[in-house]
C-alpha positions as a Markdown table, in Angstrom:
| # | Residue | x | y | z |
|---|---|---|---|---|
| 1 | Unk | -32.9 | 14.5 | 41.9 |
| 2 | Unk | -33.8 | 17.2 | 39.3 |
| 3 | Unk | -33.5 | 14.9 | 36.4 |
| 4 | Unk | -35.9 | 12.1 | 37.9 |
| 5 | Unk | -38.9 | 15.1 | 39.1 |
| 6 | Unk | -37.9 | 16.2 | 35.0 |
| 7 | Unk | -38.8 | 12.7 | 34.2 |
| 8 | Unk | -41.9 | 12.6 | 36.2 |
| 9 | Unk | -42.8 | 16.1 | 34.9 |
| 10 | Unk | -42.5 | 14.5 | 31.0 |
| 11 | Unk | -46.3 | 14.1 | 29.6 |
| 12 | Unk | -48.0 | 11.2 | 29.8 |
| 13 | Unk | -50.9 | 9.3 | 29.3 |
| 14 | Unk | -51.3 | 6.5 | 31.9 |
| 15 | Unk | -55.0 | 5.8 | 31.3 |
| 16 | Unk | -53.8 | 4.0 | 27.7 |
| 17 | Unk | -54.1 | -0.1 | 28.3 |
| 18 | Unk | -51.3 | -0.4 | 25.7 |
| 19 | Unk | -47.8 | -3.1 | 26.9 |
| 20 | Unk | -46.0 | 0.5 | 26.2 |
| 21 | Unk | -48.0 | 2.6 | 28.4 |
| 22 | Unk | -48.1 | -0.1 | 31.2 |
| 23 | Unk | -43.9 | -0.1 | 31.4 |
| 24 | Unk | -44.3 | 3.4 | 31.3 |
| 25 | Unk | -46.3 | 3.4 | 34.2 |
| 26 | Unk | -43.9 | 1.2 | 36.1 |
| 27 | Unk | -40.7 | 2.8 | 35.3 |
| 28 | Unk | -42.5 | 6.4 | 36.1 |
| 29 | Unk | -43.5 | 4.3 | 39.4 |
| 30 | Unk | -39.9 | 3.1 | 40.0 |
| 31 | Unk | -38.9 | 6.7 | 39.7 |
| 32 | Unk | -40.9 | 8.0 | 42.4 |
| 33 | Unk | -39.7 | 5.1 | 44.7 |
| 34 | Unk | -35.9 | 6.3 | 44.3 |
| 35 | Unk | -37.0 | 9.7 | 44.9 |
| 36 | Unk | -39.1 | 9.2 | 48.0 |
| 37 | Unk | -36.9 | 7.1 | 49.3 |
| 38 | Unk | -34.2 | 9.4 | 49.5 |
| 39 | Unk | -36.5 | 12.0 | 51.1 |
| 40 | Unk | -36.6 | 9.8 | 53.9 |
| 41 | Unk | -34.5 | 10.2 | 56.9 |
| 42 | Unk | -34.4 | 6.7 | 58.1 |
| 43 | Unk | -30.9 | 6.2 | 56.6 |
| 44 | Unk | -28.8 | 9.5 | 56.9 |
| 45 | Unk | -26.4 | 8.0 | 54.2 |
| 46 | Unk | -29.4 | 7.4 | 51.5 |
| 47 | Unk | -31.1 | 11.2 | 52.3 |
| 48 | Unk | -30.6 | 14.0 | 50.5 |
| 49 | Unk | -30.8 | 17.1 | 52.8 |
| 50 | Unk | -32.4 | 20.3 | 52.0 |
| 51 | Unk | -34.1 | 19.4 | 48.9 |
| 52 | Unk | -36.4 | 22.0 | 47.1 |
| 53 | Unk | -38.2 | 19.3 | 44.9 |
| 54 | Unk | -40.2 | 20.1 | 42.0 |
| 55 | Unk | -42.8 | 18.0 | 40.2 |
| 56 | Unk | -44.9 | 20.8 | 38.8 |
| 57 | Unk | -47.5 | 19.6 | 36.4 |
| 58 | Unk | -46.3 | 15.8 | 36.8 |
| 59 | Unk | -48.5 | 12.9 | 36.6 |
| 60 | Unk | -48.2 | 10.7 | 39.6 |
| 61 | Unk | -49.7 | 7.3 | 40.3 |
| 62 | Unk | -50.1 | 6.1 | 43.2 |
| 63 | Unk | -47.6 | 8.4 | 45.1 |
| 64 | Unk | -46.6 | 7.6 | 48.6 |
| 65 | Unk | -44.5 | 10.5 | 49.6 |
| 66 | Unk | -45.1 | 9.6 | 53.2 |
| 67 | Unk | -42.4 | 10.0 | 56.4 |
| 68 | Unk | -40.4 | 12.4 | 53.6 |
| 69 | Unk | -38.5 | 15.9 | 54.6 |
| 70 | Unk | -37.8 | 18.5 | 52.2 |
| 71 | Unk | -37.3 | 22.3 | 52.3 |
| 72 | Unk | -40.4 | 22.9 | 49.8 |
| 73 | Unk | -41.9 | 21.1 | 47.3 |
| 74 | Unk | -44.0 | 22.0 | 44.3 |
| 75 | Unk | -46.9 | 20.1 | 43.1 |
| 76 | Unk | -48.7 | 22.9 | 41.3 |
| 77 | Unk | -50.9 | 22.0 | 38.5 |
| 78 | Unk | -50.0 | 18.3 | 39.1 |
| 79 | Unk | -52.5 | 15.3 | 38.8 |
| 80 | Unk | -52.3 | 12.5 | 41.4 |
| 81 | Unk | -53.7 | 9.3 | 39.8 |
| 82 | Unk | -55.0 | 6.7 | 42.5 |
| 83 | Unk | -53.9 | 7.8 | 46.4 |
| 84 | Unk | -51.5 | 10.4 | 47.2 |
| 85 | Unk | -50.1 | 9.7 | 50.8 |
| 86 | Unk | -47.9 | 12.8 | 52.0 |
| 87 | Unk | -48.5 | 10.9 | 55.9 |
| 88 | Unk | -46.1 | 12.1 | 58.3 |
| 89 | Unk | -44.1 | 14.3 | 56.0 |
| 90 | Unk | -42.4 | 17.8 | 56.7 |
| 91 | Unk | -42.5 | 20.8 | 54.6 |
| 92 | Unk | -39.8 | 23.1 | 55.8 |
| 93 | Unk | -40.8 | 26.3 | 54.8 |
| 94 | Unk | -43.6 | 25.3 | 52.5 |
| 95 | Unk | -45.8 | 23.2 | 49.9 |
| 96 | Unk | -47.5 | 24.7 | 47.1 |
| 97 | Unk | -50.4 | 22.6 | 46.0 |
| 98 | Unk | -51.8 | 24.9 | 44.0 |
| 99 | Unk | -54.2 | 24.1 | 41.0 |
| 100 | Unk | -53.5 | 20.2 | 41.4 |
| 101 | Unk | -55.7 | 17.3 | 41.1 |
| 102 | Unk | -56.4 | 14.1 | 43.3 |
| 103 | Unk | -58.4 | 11.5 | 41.9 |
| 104 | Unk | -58.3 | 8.9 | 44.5 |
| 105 | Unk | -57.2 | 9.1 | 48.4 |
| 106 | Unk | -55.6 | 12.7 | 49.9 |
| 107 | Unk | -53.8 | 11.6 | 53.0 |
| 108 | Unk | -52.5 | 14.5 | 54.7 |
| 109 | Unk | -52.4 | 13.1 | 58.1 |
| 110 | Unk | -49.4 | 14.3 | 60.6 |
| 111 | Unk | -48.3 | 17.0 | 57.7 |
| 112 | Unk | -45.9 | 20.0 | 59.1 |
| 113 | Unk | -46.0 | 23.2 | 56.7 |
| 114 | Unk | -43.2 | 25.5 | 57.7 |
| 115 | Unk | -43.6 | 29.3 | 58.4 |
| 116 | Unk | -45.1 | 29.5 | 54.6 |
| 117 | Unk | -47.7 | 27.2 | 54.9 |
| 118 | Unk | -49.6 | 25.3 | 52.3 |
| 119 | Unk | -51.4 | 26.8 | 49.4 |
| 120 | Unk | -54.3 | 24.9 | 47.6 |
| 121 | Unk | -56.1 | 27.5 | 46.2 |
| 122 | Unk | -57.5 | 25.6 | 42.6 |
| 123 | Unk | -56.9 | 22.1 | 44.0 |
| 124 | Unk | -59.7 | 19.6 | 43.2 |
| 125 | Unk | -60.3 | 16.9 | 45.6 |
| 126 | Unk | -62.0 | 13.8 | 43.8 |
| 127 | Unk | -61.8 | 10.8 | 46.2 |
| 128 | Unk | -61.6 | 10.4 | 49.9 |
| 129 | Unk | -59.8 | 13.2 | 51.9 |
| 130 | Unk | -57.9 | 12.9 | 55.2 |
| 131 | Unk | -55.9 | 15.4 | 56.9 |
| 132 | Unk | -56.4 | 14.3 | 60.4 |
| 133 | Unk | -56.3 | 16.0 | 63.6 |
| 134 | Unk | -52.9 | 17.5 | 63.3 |
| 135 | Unk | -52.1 | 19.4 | 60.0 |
| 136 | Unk | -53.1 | 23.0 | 59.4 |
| 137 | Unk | -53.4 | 24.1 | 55.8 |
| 138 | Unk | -55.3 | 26.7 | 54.1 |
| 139 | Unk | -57.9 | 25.5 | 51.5 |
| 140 | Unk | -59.3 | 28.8 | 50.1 |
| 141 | Unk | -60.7 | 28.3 | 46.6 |
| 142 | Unk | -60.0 | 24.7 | 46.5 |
| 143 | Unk | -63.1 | 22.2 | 45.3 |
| 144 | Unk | -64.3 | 18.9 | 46.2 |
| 145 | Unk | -66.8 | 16.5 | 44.2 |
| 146 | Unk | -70.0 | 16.3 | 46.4 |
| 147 | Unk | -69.2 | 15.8 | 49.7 |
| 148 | Unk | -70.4 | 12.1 | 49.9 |
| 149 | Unk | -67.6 | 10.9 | 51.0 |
| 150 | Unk | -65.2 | 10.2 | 53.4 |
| 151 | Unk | -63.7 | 14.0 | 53.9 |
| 152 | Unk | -61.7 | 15.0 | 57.2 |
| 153 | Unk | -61.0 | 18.6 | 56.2 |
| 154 | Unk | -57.9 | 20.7 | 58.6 |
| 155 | Unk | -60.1 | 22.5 | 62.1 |
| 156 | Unk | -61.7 | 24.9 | 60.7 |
| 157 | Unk | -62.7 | 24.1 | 57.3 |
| 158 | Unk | -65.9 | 22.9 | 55.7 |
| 159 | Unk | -67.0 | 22.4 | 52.0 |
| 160 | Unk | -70.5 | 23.8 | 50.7 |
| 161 | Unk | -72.2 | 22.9 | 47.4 |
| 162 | Unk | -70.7 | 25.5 | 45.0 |
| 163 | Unk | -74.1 | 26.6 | 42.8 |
| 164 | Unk | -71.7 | 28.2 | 39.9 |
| 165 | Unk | -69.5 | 24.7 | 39.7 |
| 166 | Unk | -72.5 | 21.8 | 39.5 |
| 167 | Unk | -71.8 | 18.4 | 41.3 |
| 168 | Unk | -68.6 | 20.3 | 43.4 |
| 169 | Unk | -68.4 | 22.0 | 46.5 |
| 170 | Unk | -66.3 | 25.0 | 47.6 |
| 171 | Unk | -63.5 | 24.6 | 51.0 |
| 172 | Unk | -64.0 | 27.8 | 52.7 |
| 173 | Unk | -63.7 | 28.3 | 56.8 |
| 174 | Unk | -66.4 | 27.4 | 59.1 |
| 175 | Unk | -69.2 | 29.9 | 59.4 |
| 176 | Unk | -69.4 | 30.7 | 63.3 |
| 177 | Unk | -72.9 | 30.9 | 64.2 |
| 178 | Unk | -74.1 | 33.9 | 66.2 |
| 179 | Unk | -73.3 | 34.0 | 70.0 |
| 180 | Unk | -77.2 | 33.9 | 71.5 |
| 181 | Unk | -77.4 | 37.1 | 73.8 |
């Protein structure tokens, strides 16, 4: 496991249209496949237990770490390319998000933090955002671009146009208006 998240952590550039970059891309894709799909508890055999996975300051594209279990994981400083679906996954004691990047989809729908939470703090959120009904996560000093789009922040959170970042806007927690006397 710590030799394939060393792997994904390798720099990369995936935006090149060169034959070398595209088998990059695949076999970087193949290596998050064989990862998550060990991080799934479907097949008690296949899963490996108590896992503290880092991919700090990775590139990832198109990573679908849904229905996966580890003790903590470490994305910070990490750029998602194209959706990142963490659906249905469990964070045992926590998942630091800190400083990352999502350029396309944010699906954080039916995510459990443990006792440590989440932290986003620095996260930019380009593309759509979803983190449903269910999952509770702290978004202080994260950004979004404009909120034009589709955006289903955790109860509690809004995002306001940020007049020191142009075109972004800042997550902070809801203002509560006023009780009327």
């Amino acid at each position: 496991m710590d030799l394939l998240c060393a792997y994904l952590r390798m720099p990369v550039q995936l935006a090149d249209r060169t034959l070398e970059a595209q088998q990059e891309r695949e076999v970087r894709e193949s290596a998050q496949q064989v990862l998550t799909s060990h991080l799934r508890t479907d097949d008690e055999e296949t899963f490996w237990a108590d896992v503290r996975l880092n991919l700090a300051g990775a590139t990832l594209s198109t990573f679908t770490f849904s229905r996966c279990r580890v003790r903590s994981a470490t994305f910070s400083g990490t750029v998602f390319v194209g959706p990142a679906v963490f659906r249905g996954s469990t964070f045992e004691t926590q998942g630091d998000f800190r400083g990352v990047r999502f350029t396309g989809l944010a699906d954080f729908r039916r995510v459990a933090f443990g006792a440590e939470g989440a932290n986003f703090r620095g996260a930019r959120f380009e593309g759509e955002v979803d983190f449903g009904t269910q999952t509770e996560a702290a978004l202080t000093g994260a950004l979004a671009t404009d909120c034009d789009q589709r955006r289903k922040w955790p109860a509690g959170w809004e995002c306001r146009p940020d007049p020191e970042v142009p075109g972004w806007a800042r997550l902070s927690r809801c203002r509560r208006d006023p009780v009327p006397a």
